Amino acid sequence: FLHLRGHKTLRKHCTEKYHNITTWTSKLCLFFPISTQTCHTELHAGQYYTLPPAHMRTLFPHGLPPRFQMQMKTFNEACVMVRQPALELITCLRKADYSEPALRYVLYGEKGCGKTLSLCHVLHFCSTQGWLVLHIPDAHLWVKNCRELLPSSSRPGRFDQPIQALNWLKNFKTTNEHFLSKIKTTQRYVWTKRESTEEGRPLGELVDQGVSRVKSSSDVVGALLRELRLQAGGAAEGAFRLAVAVDGVNALWGKTTLKKEDKSEVLPEELTLIHNLRKMLRNDWCGGAILTTLSQTGSLFKPRSAYLPMELLGEEGFDNMDPFVPIPVSNYSDKEFESCYLYYLDRNWLQHPHSRTEDGKKELIFLSSRNPSILERLCAFL
Amino acid sequence: MVASIANLLKPWTPRLCAVRWSRYNPYYLEPETDKDVYKIPDTELSPEQKEEKELKTTRPIKAAATSITSSPFNDPVISKFINMMMQDGNKVLAREIMTQTLETIKRKQVEKYHRAPAAEKEAIECNPYTIFQQAIENCKPVIGLASIQKGGKNYQVPIPLKDSRRRFLAMKWMITECRENKHRRTHMYEKLSQELLSAFTNEGNVIKRKHDLHKMAEANRAYAHYRWW
């Protein structure tokens, strides 16, 4: 997968194609596609790197923002900018001690700053290091718009969400195929009178049980999370590190829009999936890291201007998540904006003749105020 | 004389609302929104342009519309199309549809560009603005028909069209085609982008309608002398 474009060939490619853009020769360092993950340091900040397509299919069946997926389809490649918050997170993960309880990291920032993409970048790093990746793409999807809310078969007063659990299990299976045969269950799980999973069976069987029997899929998710929690970072030879990534973690402690049959509101802790996920986010297990993102976009009953952890998580959420490592994600700096602009030029995306001039660039900076998502939406029709 | 002109300067409200958009007194001049026009130094102006500039110092000028900007990104053809697509004064929605259309056209073309071999890359046009302009150009009819009554009977007489009328017809056909003849469940921007891309290559229903009009005009050539203007 090492598709490393050499320095000299890139320069030649540039000077042939873009004679008018004088910034190329001087700012060549800004757009130097590198694919080797492990050598990302501060030197590479602001540069783009290409994610190999095979990795994209397995790692991210469900995690990427929809506009980024459209961009991937158009440009026929997946290029992510290396930015300061992601670099910080990667250095923390490298230096952390995994015999201690798991550290919680929270990426926060204004709307459209690049929190989800930074999380995806870090997850790619984790998977190249051989970690087991547990990615919940958007926790808000579990607390709203649920068509089927079944009362839980195992516990009274809890509600199951079979469709969401099923989708998630399928995606989990695609991401972590190679781990499913290695990890064994430590306990016997009884699903119904006739079905049970014995102790010592591979995890793959547990996942298949959830996929085939849709009614018990939420309980299967709970069992899966429990198994992974117990076995991550163990001293055994089959030890693995666990990366729990939750996008939109403020959904777990907010309100839901789901209603019971007597029209009373469902609290988040009454949902099996949310309850088990909250147990996962407690730092009482070792051998991994918990990477989360706050998100106002899908959140319920929160104002649009809220982006700080205290505002979005609320009292209860903050107390549960405390202590955590907050990592702010901000708009593009000058260098990053340059890099993004040059990337769009290279990919033949900025078509309007005025947008290729200096004045046009200043207009873009002014209109988008260097916000990544607004810039992307502006450049889409220019 | 000055007093009568000053009378004209007060906001003039019509007694009968005859024509839309004529609220401004005809004494007022159109604003010039293009920044580059003001950057030309006095020495390079032709005598007519100098006269116009002199006139603008003395006469009042209409307020510029909110939909136009002084930025080079502003395109009068696109603005006209947005206004024609607008329903019930919902300019926000019409603009949103237009930008989504331009984005869809660009995405399709850039995707084709990236997947094509190097030899064909030059031939693929990726700029959605040029595609839009060219498509509308291709849809403009050259000759139109007017209904003229002669001897108690109405005849369809071929007549030359003004440039504004041609542009109006092209855009109107494009919008009605996309609204009526396409599948109900597709979005307007998808329908528009498909139709514009096919018009760019001289295919599609709008081009067919233009050709039908030309054929009718050719068929009714004999009545051309009924036109008196």
Coordinates of C-alpha atoms in Angstrom, one line a residue:
Chain A
F1 CA 0.0 0.0 0.0
L2 CA 3.0 2.3 0.0
H3 CA 2.1 4.6 -2.8
L4 CA 4.8 7.2 -2.1
R5 CA 5.1 9.9 -4.7
G6 CA 8.8 11.0 -5.0
H7 CA 9.8 14.5 -4.4
K8 CA 11.4 15.0 -7.8
T9 CA 8.5 13.4 -9.8
L10 CA 6.0 15.6 -7.9
R11 CA 7.9 18.8 -8.7
K12 CA 8.1 17.8 -12.3
H13 CA 4.4 17.0 -12.4
C14 CA 3.6 20.4 -10.8
T15 CA 5.7 22.5 -13.0
E16 CA 4.3 20.9 -16.1
K17 CA 0.7 21.4 -15.2
Y18 CA 0.6 24.5 -13.1
H19 CA 2.9 27.1 -14.7
N20 CA 0.8 30.0 -13.4
I21 CA 0.8 29.0 -9.8
T22 CA 4.0 30.4 -8.5
T23 CA 3.3 29.2 -5.0
W24 CA 4.0 25.6 -6.0
T25 CA 7.8 25.7 -6.2
S26 CA 8.1 27.6 -2.9
K27 CA 5.4 25.8 -0.9
L28 CA 5.9 22.4 -2.3
C29 CA 6.1 20.9 1.2
L30 CA 2.5 21.7 1.8
F31 CA 1.1 19.1 -0.5
F32 CA 3.3 16.0 -0.3
P33 CA 1.2 12.9 -0.1
I34 CA 2.6 10.4 2.4
S35 CA 1.1 7.1 3.1
T36 CA 3.2 5.7 5.9
Q37 CA 1.2 6.3 9.0
T38 CA 3.8 5.8 11.7
C39 CA 6.1 8.6 10.6
H40 CA 3.5 11.4 11.1
T41 CA 5.2 14.1 13.2
E42 CA 4.8 17.9 13.5
L43 CA 6.8 18.3 10.3
H44 CA 3.9 16.8 8.4
A45 CA 1.3 19.1 9.9
G46 CA -0.8 20.6 7.1
Q47 CA 0.0 18.0 4.5
Y48 CA -2.4 15.5 3.0
Y49 CA -2.0 11.8 3.2
T50 CA -3.8 9.1 1.2
L51 CA -5.6 6.3 2.9
P52 CA -5.4 3.1 0.9
P53 CA -8.8 2.0 -0.5
A54 CA -8.6 -1.5 1.0
H55 CA -8.3 -0.1 4.5
M56 CA -11.2 2.3 3.8
R57 CA -13.5 -0.5 3.0
T58 CA -12.8 -2.6 6.1
L59 CA -12.1 0.2 8.7
F60 CA -14.9 2.6 7.8
P61 CA -18.0 0.9 6.6
H62 CA -19.9 3.4 8.6
G63 CA -17.7 6.0 10.2
L64 CA -17.1 8.8 7.7
P65 CA -19.1 12.0 7.3
P66 CA -21.4 11.9 4.2
R67 CA -19.7 14.8 2.4
F68 CA -16.3 13.2 2.8
Q69 CA -17.7 10.0 1.3
M70 CA -19.0 12.1 -1.7
Q71 CA -15.5 13.7 -2.0
M72 CA -13.9 10.2 -1.9
K73 CA -16.1 9.0 -4.7
T74 CA -15.5 12.1 -6.9
F75 CA -11.7 12.3 -6.5
N76 CA -11.3 8.5 -6.6
E77 CA -9.0 8.7 -3.5
A78 CA -9.3 9.3 0.2
C79 CA -7.0 12.1 1.3
V80 CA -7.0 13.4 4.9
M81 CA -5.1 16.4 6.2
V82 CA -2.7 15.8 9.0
R83 CA -3.7 18.4 11.7
Q84 CA -2.5 19.4 15.1
P85 CA -5.3 17.8 17.2
A86 CA -4.9 14.4 15.6
L87 CA -1.1 14.6 16.0
E88 CA -1.5 15.4 19.6
L89 CA -3.8 12.4 20.1
I90 CA -1.5 10.1 18.3
T91 CA 1.5 11.2 20.5
C92 CA -0.6 10.7 23.6
L93 CA -1.6 7.2 22.4
R94 CA 2.0 6.3 21.7
K95 CA 3.3 7.4 25.1
A96 CA 0.5 6.1 27.2
D97 CA 1.0 3.3 29.7
Y98 CA -1.4 0.5 28.9
S99 CA -1.2 -1.2 32.3
E100 CA -3.0 1.8 33.8
P101 CA -6.8 2.3 33.4
A102 CA -7.9 3.6 30.0
L103 CA -7.6 7.3 29.3
R104 CA -10.5 9.2 28.0
Y105 CA -9.9 11.8 25.2
V106 CA -12.6 14.2 24.1
L107 CA -12.3 16.1 20.8
Y108 CA -14.4 19.3 21.0
G109 CA -14.8 22.4 18.8
E110 CA -17.2 24.5 16.8
K111 CA -19.4 23.0 14.2
G112 CA -17.6 21.9 11.1
C113 CA -14.0 22.1 12.5
G114 CA -13.0 18.6 11.6
K115 CA -13.6 16.6 14.8
T116 CA -15.0 13.5 13.1
L117 CA -12.3 13.4 10.5
S118 CA -9.6 13.8 13.1
L119 CA -11.2 10.8 15.0
C120 CA -11.1 8.8 11.8
H121 CA -7.4 9.7 11.2
V122 CA -6.6 8.5 14.7
L123 CA -8.6 5.3 14.2
H124 CA -6.7 4.5 11.1
F125 CA -3.5 4.9 13.1
C126 CA -4.8 2.6 15.8
S127 CA -5.8 -0.1 13.2
T128 CA -2.3 0.0 11.5
Q129 CA -0.8 -0.5 15.0
G130 CA -3.0 -3.7 15.3
W131 CA -5.5 -2.5 17.8
L132 CA -9.1 -3.7 17.9
V133 CA -11.3 -0.8 16.9
L134 CA -14.8 -0.4 18.4
H135 CA -16.3 2.5 16.4
I136 CA -19.7 3.9 17.1
P137 CA -20.2 6.3 14.2
D138 CA -22.9 8.5 15.7
A139 CA -24.4 7.9 19.1
H140 CA -27.2 10.3 18.3
L141 CA -28.7 7.7 15.9
W142 CA -29.3 5.4 18.8
V143 CA -31.4 8.0 20.7
K144 CA -33.7 9.2 18.0
N145 CA -35.8 8.0 15.0
C146 CA -36.1 4.4 16.2
R147 CA -38.9 2.6 14.3
E148 CA -38.9 -0.6 16.5
L149 CA -38.4 -0.3 20.2
L150 CA -38.9 -3.7 21.8
P151 CA -39.1 -4.2 25.5
S152 CA -35.9 -6.1 26.5
S153 CA -36.2 -9.9 26.8
S154 CA -33.6 -10.2 29.5
R155 CA -34.3 -7.3 31.8
P156 CA -37.6 -5.6 32.7
G157 CA -37.8 -1.8 32.2
R158 CA -35.2 -1.8 29.4
F159 CA -35.7 -1.3 25.7
D160 CA -34.0 -2.9 22.8
Q161 CA -33.2 -1.5 19.4
P162 CA -32.8 -4.5 17.1
I163 CA -32.2 -2.7 13.8
Q164 CA -29.5 -0.3 15.1
A165 CA -27.8 -3.2 17.0
L166 CA -27.9 -5.4 13.9
N167 CA -26.4 -2.7 11.6
W168 CA -23.7 -2.0 14.1
L169 CA -22.8 -5.7 14.6
K170 CA -22.5 -6.2 10.8
N171 CA -20.2 -3.2 10.5
F172 CA -18.1 -4.4 13.6
K173 CA -17.7 -7.8 11.8
T174 CA -16.3 -6.1 8.6
T175 CA -13.9 -4.0 10.7
N176 CA -12.5 -6.6 13.0
E177 CA -12.6 -9.9 11.0
H178 CA -9.2 -11.1 12.1
F179 CA -9.9 -10.7 15.8
L180 CA -13.1 -12.6 15.9
S181 CA -11.5 -16.0 15.7
K182 CA -8.8 -15.3 18.2
I183 CA -10.8 -14.0 21.1
K184 CA -12.7 -16.5 23.2
T185 CA -15.7 -15.9 25.4
T186 CA -15.2 -16.3 29.2
Q187 CA -18.8 -17.0 30.2
R188 CA -21.8 -18.9 29.1
Y189 CA -24.5 -16.7 27.7
V190 CA -28.1 -17.9 27.5
W191 CA -30.3 -16.2 24.9
T192 CA -33.4 -18.2 24.9
K193 CA -34.6 -21.6 26.2
R194 CA -32.9 -23.3 23.2
E195 CA -30.0 -21.0 22.3
S196 CA -26.9 -20.2 24.2
T197 CA -23.2 -19.5 23.6
E198 CA -20.9 -21.7 25.6
E199 CA -17.7 -20.6 27.3
G200 CA -14.6 -20.6 25.2
R201 CA -16.3 -20.2 21.9
P202 CA -14.8 -17.6 19.5
L203 CA -16.2 -14.1 19.4
G204 CA -17.2 -14.6 15.8
E205 CA -19.9 -17.0 16.9
L206 CA -21.3 -14.4 19.4
V207 CA -21.5 -11.9 16.6
D208 CA -23.2 -14.4 14.2
Q209 CA -25.7 -15.1 16.9
G210 CA -26.6 -11.4 17.1
V211 CA -26.8 -11.1 13.3
S212 CA -29.0 -14.1 12.8
R213 CA -31.3 -13.7 15.8
V214 CA -32.3 -10.1 15.5
K215 CA -34.4 -10.1 18.7
S216 CA -31.4 -10.6 20.9
S217 CA -29.0 -8.4 19.0
S218 CA -28.9 -5.7 21.6
D219 CA -28.0 -8.2 24.4
V220 CA -25.4 -9.6 22.1
V221 CA -23.9 -6.1 21.8
G222 CA -23.8 -5.9 25.6
A223 CA -22.1 -9.3 25.9
L224 CA -19.6 -8.3 23.2
L225 CA -18.7 -5.1 25.0
R226 CA -18.3 -7.0 28.3
E227 CA -16.0 -9.6 26.8
L228 CA -13.8 -7.0 25.1
R229 CA -13.6 -5.0 28.3
L230 CA -12.4 -8.1 30.3
Q231 CA -9.9 -9.3 27.8
A232 CA -8.2 -6.1 26.5
G233 CA -4.6 -5.7 27.6
G234 CA -4.5 -8.9 29.4
A235 CA -1.2 -10.5 30.1
A236 CA -2.0 -13.5 27.8
E237 CA -0.3 -14.0 24.5
G238 CA -3.5 -13.1 22.6
A239 CA -3.5 -9.6 24.2
F240 CA -4.8 -6.8 22.1
R241 CA -5.3 -3.1 22.7
L242 CA -8.8 -1.8 22.5
A243 CA -9.8 1.6 21.0
V244 CA -13.3 2.6 21.8
A245 CA -14.3 5.5 19.5
V246 CA -17.7 7.2 20.1
D247 CA -18.7 10.1 17.8
G248 CA -21.3 12.3 19.5
V249 CA -20.8 11.1 23.0
N250 CA -23.1 13.8 24.4
A251 CA -26.0 11.7 23.1
L252 CA -25.5 9.2 26.0
W253 CA -26.3 11.8 28.7
G254 CA -28.8 13.9 26.9
K255 CA -32.5 13.4 26.3
T256 CA -34.1 11.0 23.7
T257 CA -37.0 11.7 21.4
L258 CA -38.2 8.1 21.8
K259 CA -41.6 7.5 23.5
K260 CA -43.0 4.5 25.3
E261 CA -46.4 3.2 24.4
D262 CA -48.1 5.4 27.0
K263 CA -46.4 8.4 25.5
S264 CA -44.0 8.9 28.4
E265 CA -40.4 9.7 27.4
V266 CA -37.7 7.1 27.3
L267 CA -34.6 8.0 29.4
P268 CA -31.2 7.1 27.8
E269 CA -30.4 4.6 30.6
E270 CA -33.5 2.6 29.8
L271 CA -32.0 1.7 26.4
T272 CA -29.8 -1.4 26.5
L273 CA -27.4 -0.1 23.9
I274 CA -26.8 3.2 25.7
H275 CA -26.6 1.5 29.1
N276 CA -23.9 -0.9 27.9
L277 CA -22.0 1.8 26.1
R278 CA -21.9 3.9 29.3
K279 CA -20.4 0.9 31.1
M280 CA -17.7 0.8 28.4
L281 CA -16.9 4.4 28.8
R282 CA -16.1 4.0 32.5
N283 CA -12.3 3.9 33.0
D284 CA -12.3 0.7 35.1
W285 CA -10.6 -1.4 32.4
C286 CA -7.0 -1.5 31.2
G287 CA -5.2 -1.9 27.9
G288 CA -6.7 0.6 25.6
A289 CA -8.0 4.1 25.1
I290 CA -11.4 5.8 24.8
L291 CA -11.6 8.4 22.0
T292 CA -14.7 10.5 21.9
T293 CA -16.1 13.5 20.0
L294 CA -18.7 15.9 21.0
S295 CA -21.2 16.8 18.3
Q296 CA -24.0 19.5 18.3
T297 CA -25.1 18.5 14.7
G298 CA -27.2 15.5 15.6
S299 CA -27.8 16.5 19.2
L300 CA -31.3 16.9 20.7
F301 CA -32.5 20.0 22.5
K302 CA -29.1 21.8 22.5
P303 CA -28.6 25.2 20.9
R304 CA -26.5 25.6 17.8
S305 CA -23.9 27.7 19.4
A306 CA -23.0 25.1 22.1
Y307 CA -19.7 23.4 21.6
L308 CA -17.9 23.3 24.9
P309 CA -17.8 20.0 26.9
M310 CA -19.8 21.5 29.8
E311 CA -22.6 22.8 27.6
L312 CA -23.0 19.7 25.5
L313 CA -22.4 16.9 28.0
G314 CA -24.4 18.5 30.8
E315 CA -23.8 18.0 34.5
E316 CA -24.4 14.3 34.5
G317 CA -22.3 13.6 31.4
F318 CA -19.4 15.8 32.6
D319 CA -19.3 14.0 36.0
N320 CA -19.4 10.6 34.3
M321 CA -16.7 11.5 31.8
D322 CA -14.5 13.3 34.3
P323 CA -11.4 13.0 34.3
F324 CA -10.8 13.3 30.5
V325 CA -8.2 14.8 28.2
P326 CA -9.9 17.6 26.3
I327 CA -8.5 18.3 22.8
P328 CA -9.7 21.4 21.0
V329 CA -10.2 21.3 17.3
S330 CA -10.2 24.8 15.6
N331 CA -10.6 26.2 12.2
Y332 CA -7.8 26.0 9.6
S333 CA -4.7 28.0 10.3
D334 CA -3.1 30.0 7.4
K335 CA -0.8 27.1 6.5
E336 CA -3.6 24.5 6.6
F337 CA -5.9 26.7 4.5
E338 CA -3.1 27.1 1.9
S339 CA -2.7 23.3 1.9
C340 CA -6.5 22.7 1.4
Y341 CA -6.6 25.3 -1.4
L342 CA -3.7 23.7 -3.2
Y343 CA -5.2 20.3 -2.8
Y344 CA -8.5 21.4 -4.4
L345 CA -6.5 23.1 -7.2
D346 CA -4.6 19.9 -7.8
R347 CA -7.7 17.8 -7.9
N348 CA -9.2 20.1 -10.5
W349 CA -12.0 21.0 -8.0
L350 CA -11.9 24.8 -8.1
Q351 CA -13.3 25.5 -11.6
H352 CA -14.4 29.2 -11.5
P353 CA -11.6 31.3 -13.0
H354 CA -11.8 33.9 -10.3
S355 CA -11.4 31.4 -7.5
R356 CA -7.9 30.6 -8.9
T357 CA -6.7 34.2 -8.5
E358 CA -5.3 35.8 -5.3
D359 CA -8.4 38.0 -4.9
G360 CA -10.6 34.9 -5.2
K361 CA -8.6 33.2 -2.5
K362 CA -9.0 36.2 -0.2
E363 CA -12.8 36.1 -0.9
L364 CA -12.9 32.4 0.0
I365 CA -11.0 33.1 3.3
F366 CA -13.5 35.8 4.1
L367 CA -16.6 33.9 3.2
S368 CA -15.7 30.7 5.0
S369 CA -13.7 32.3 7.9
R370 CA -11.4 29.3 7.4
N371 CA -14.0 26.8 8.7
P372 CA -13.3 23.5 6.9
S373 CA -16.9 22.4 6.2
I374 CA -18.0 25.9 5.0
L375 CA -15.0 26.1 2.8
E376 CA -15.8 22.6 1.4
R377 CA -19.4 23.6 0.7
L378 CA -18.3 26.9 -1.0
C379 CA -15.7 25.3 -3.2
A380 CA -18.3 22.6 -4.2
F381 CA -20.2 25.0 -6.5
L382 CA -17.3 27.3 -7.4
Chain B
M1 CA -38.2 73.5 -15.3
V2 CA -36.1 72.5 -12.3
A3 CA -39.2 72.5 -10.1
S4 CA -40.9 70.0 -12.4
I5 CA -37.9 67.7 -12.3
A6 CA -37.8 68.0 -8.5
N7 CA -41.4 67.0 -8.5
L8 CA -40.5 63.9 -10.4
L9 CA -37.8 63.1 -7.8
K10 CA -40.3 62.3 -5.0
P11 CA -41.2 58.6 -4.8
W12 CA -43.7 58.1 -7.6
T13 CA -46.6 55.7 -7.0
P14 CA -48.7 54.8 -10.0
R15 CA -52.4 55.4 -10.0
L16 CA -53.0 52.2 -11.8
C17 CA -50.5 49.3 -11.2
A18 CA -49.9 48.8 -14.8
V19 CA -46.5 47.1 -15.1
R20 CA -44.4 45.3 -12.5
W21 CA -41.1 46.7 -11.4
S22 CA -41.8 50.3 -12.7
R23 CA -42.0 51.7 -9.2
Y24 CA -38.8 53.8 -9.7
N25 CA -39.1 57.1 -11.6
P26 CA -37.6 56.7 -15.0
Y27 CA -35.3 59.5 -14.1
Y28 CA -33.2 57.2 -11.9
L29 CA -30.3 55.4 -13.5
E30 CA -29.2 51.8 -13.2
P31 CA -26.3 51.1 -10.7
E32 CA -22.9 49.8 -11.9
T33 CA -21.9 46.9 -9.7
D34 CA -18.8 45.7 -11.5
K35 CA -15.7 46.7 -9.5
D36 CA -13.4 46.7 -12.5
V37 CA -15.3 49.5 -14.3
Y38 CA -14.3 51.9 -11.5
K39 CA -10.6 50.9 -11.7
I40 CA -10.2 52.1 -15.3
P41 CA -8.4 55.4 -15.2
D42 CA -10.0 58.5 -16.8
T43 CA -7.5 58.6 -19.7
E44 CA -8.6 55.2 -21.0
L45 CA -12.3 56.0 -21.2
S46 CA -14.0 56.6 -24.6
P47 CA -16.0 59.9 -25.0
E48 CA -19.4 58.1 -24.6
Q49 CA -18.2 56.5 -21.3
K50 CA -17.0 59.9 -20.1
E51 CA -20.4 61.4 -20.9
E52 CA -22.1 58.6 -19.0
K53 CA -19.8 59.1 -16.0
E54 CA -20.7 62.9 -16.1
L55 CA -24.4 62.0 -16.2
K56 CA -24.1 59.7 -13.1
T57 CA -22.7 62.6 -11.0
T58 CA -25.9 64.6 -11.5
R59 CA -28.7 62.1 -11.7
P60 CA -30.0 59.9 -8.9
I61 CA -29.3 56.2 -9.1
K62 CA -31.5 53.2 -8.2
A63 CA -30.6 51.1 -5.2
A64 CA -28.9 47.8 -6.2
A65 CA -30.9 44.6 -5.8
T66 CA -29.9 42.4 -2.8
S67 CA -29.3 39.4 -5.0
I68 CA -26.3 41.0 -6.9
T69 CA -22.8 41.5 -5.5
S70 CA -19.7 43.3 -6.7
S71 CA -17.7 40.1 -6.6
P72 CA -16.6 38.5 -9.9
F73 CA -18.4 35.3 -8.7
N74 CA -21.7 37.0 -9.5
D75 CA -23.2 35.9 -12.8
P76 CA -26.2 37.7 -14.3
V77 CA -27.3 34.6 -16.3
I78 CA -27.3 32.4 -13.2
S79 CA -29.2 35.1 -11.3
K80 CA -31.8 35.3 -14.0
F81 CA -32.2 31.5 -13.9
I82 CA -32.6 31.5 -10.1
N83 CA -35.3 34.2 -10.4
M84 CA -37.1 32.1 -13.0
M85 CA -36.9 29.0 -10.8
M86 CA -38.2 30.8 -7.7
Q87 CA -41.7 30.0 -6.6
D88 CA -43.7 32.1 -4.0
G89 CA -40.7 34.4 -3.5
N90 CA -38.6 31.6 -1.9
K91 CA -35.2 32.8 -3.2
V92 CA -33.3 30.9 -0.6
L93 CA -34.6 27.6 -1.9
A94 CA -34.1 28.5 -5.6
R95 CA -30.5 29.5 -4.8
E96 CA -29.9 26.3 -2.9
I97 CA -31.2 24.3 -5.8
M98 CA -29.0 26.2 -8.2
T99 CA -25.8 25.7 -6.2
Q100 CA -26.6 22.0 -5.7
T101 CA -27.1 21.7 -9.5
L102 CA -23.7 23.3 -10.2
E103 CA -22.2 21.0 -7.6
T104 CA -23.8 17.9 -9.1
I105 CA -22.6 18.8 -12.6
K106 CA -19.1 19.4 -11.3
R107 CA -19.0 16.2 -9.4
K108 CA -20.1 14.1 -12.4
Q109 CA -17.6 15.8 -14.7
V110 CA -14.7 15.7 -12.2
E111 CA -15.4 12.0 -11.5
K112 CA -15.3 11.3 -15.2
Y113 CA -12.1 13.4 -15.5
H114 CA -10.3 11.4 -12.8
R115 CA -11.3 8.0 -14.2
A116 CA -10.5 8.9 -17.8
P117 CA -7.1 7.9 -19.3
A118 CA -4.7 10.8 -19.8
A119 CA -5.5 11.2 -23.5
E120 CA -9.1 12.0 -22.9
K121 CA -8.7 14.3 -19.9
E122 CA -8.3 17.5 -22.0
A123 CA -11.6 16.9 -23.7
I124 CA -13.7 16.7 -20.6
E125 CA -15.2 20.1 -19.5
C126 CA -15.4 20.4 -15.8
N127 CA -16.4 24.0 -15.2
P128 CA -20.2 23.9 -14.3
Y129 CA -20.5 27.6 -15.3
T130 CA -19.3 27.1 -18.9
I131 CA -21.5 24.0 -19.1
F132 CA -24.5 25.9 -18.0
Q133 CA -23.8 28.8 -20.4
Q134 CA -23.2 26.5 -23.3
A135 CA -26.3 24.4 -22.5
I136 CA -28.5 27.5 -22.4
E137 CA -26.9 28.7 -25.7
N138 CA -27.7 25.4 -27.3
C139 CA -31.3 25.6 -26.2
K140 CA -32.0 29.1 -27.5
P141 CA -34.3 29.0 -30.5
V142 CA -33.2 31.1 -33.5
I143 CA -36.7 31.9 -34.8
G144 CA -40.0 32.0 -33.1
L145 CA -43.7 31.8 -34.0
A146 CA -46.4 34.5 -33.4
S147 CA -50.1 34.2 -33.8
I148 CA -51.3 36.8 -36.4
Q149 CA -54.9 37.2 -37.3
K150 CA -55.6 37.7 -41.0
G151 CA -59.0 37.4 -42.7
G152 CA -60.7 35.9 -39.7
K153 CA -58.2 33.1 -39.3
N154 CA -55.2 32.8 -37.0
Y155 CA -51.9 31.9 -38.6
Q156 CA -48.6 30.9 -36.9
V157 CA -46.1 33.2 -38.5
P158 CA -42.3 32.8 -38.1
I159 CA -40.7 35.9 -36.6
P160 CA -37.2 36.9 -35.4
L161 CA -36.8 36.9 -31.7
K162 CA -35.0 39.4 -29.4
D163 CA -32.1 38.1 -27.5
S164 CA -33.8 38.5 -24.2
R165 CA -36.8 36.5 -25.5
R166 CA -34.6 33.7 -26.7
R167 CA -32.8 33.5 -23.4
F168 CA -36.2 33.5 -21.6
L169 CA -37.6 30.7 -23.8
A170 CA -34.5 28.5 -23.3
M171 CA -34.6 28.9 -19.5
K172 CA -38.4 28.4 -19.3
W173 CA -38.3 25.2 -21.4
M174 CA -35.5 23.9 -19.2
I175 CA -37.4 24.5 -16.0
T176 CA -40.8 23.2 -17.2
E177 CA -39.1 20.1 -18.7
C178 CA -37.5 19.3 -15.4
R179 CA -40.6 20.0 -13.4
E180 CA -43.1 18.1 -15.5
N181 CA -41.5 15.4 -17.6
K182 CA -39.2 13.7 -15.1
H183 CA -39.7 11.1 -12.5
R184 CA -41.6 12.5 -9.5
R185 CA -39.2 11.2 -6.8
T186 CA -36.0 12.7 -8.1
H187 CA -34.7 16.0 -6.7
M188 CA -34.8 19.1 -8.9
Y189 CA -31.1 19.5 -8.8
E190 CA -30.5 16.0 -10.1
K191 CA -33.1 16.5 -12.9
L192 CA -31.6 19.8 -13.9
S193 CA -28.0 18.5 -13.9
Q194 CA -29.0 15.6 -16.2
E195 CA -30.9 17.9 -18.5
L196 CA -28.1 20.5 -18.6
L197 CA -25.4 17.9 -19.3
S198 CA -27.4 16.5 -22.2
A199 CA -28.2 20.0 -23.6
F200 CA -24.4 20.7 -23.5
T201 CA -23.9 17.8 -25.9
N202 CA -27.0 18.8 -28.0
E203 CA -29.2 15.9 -26.8
G204 CA -32.2 15.7 -24.6
N205 CA -35.8 16.9 -24.6
V206 CA -35.2 20.6 -24.5
I207 CA -33.1 20.5 -27.6
K208 CA -35.8 18.4 -29.2
R209 CA -38.4 21.1 -28.3
K210 CA -36.2 23.7 -29.9
H211 CA -35.8 21.7 -33.1
D212 CA -39.6 21.1 -33.2
L213 CA -40.1 24.9 -33.0
H214 CA -37.6 25.4 -35.8
K215 CA -39.4 22.8 -37.9
M216 CA -42.8 24.4 -37.4
A217 CA -41.3 27.8 -38.4
E218 CA -39.8 26.2 -41.5
A219 CA -43.2 24.6 -42.3
N220 CA -45.0 27.9 -42.0
R221 CA -42.5 29.7 -44.1
A222 CA -45.2 30.6 -46.6
Y223 CA -46.9 33.0 -44.1
A224 CA -43.7 34.9 -43.3
H225 CA -44.9 37.9 -45.4
Y226 CA -47.9 38.3 -43.0
R227 CA -45.4 39.9 -40.6
W228 CA -45.4 43.7 -40.9
W229 CA -42.6 44.6 -38.5

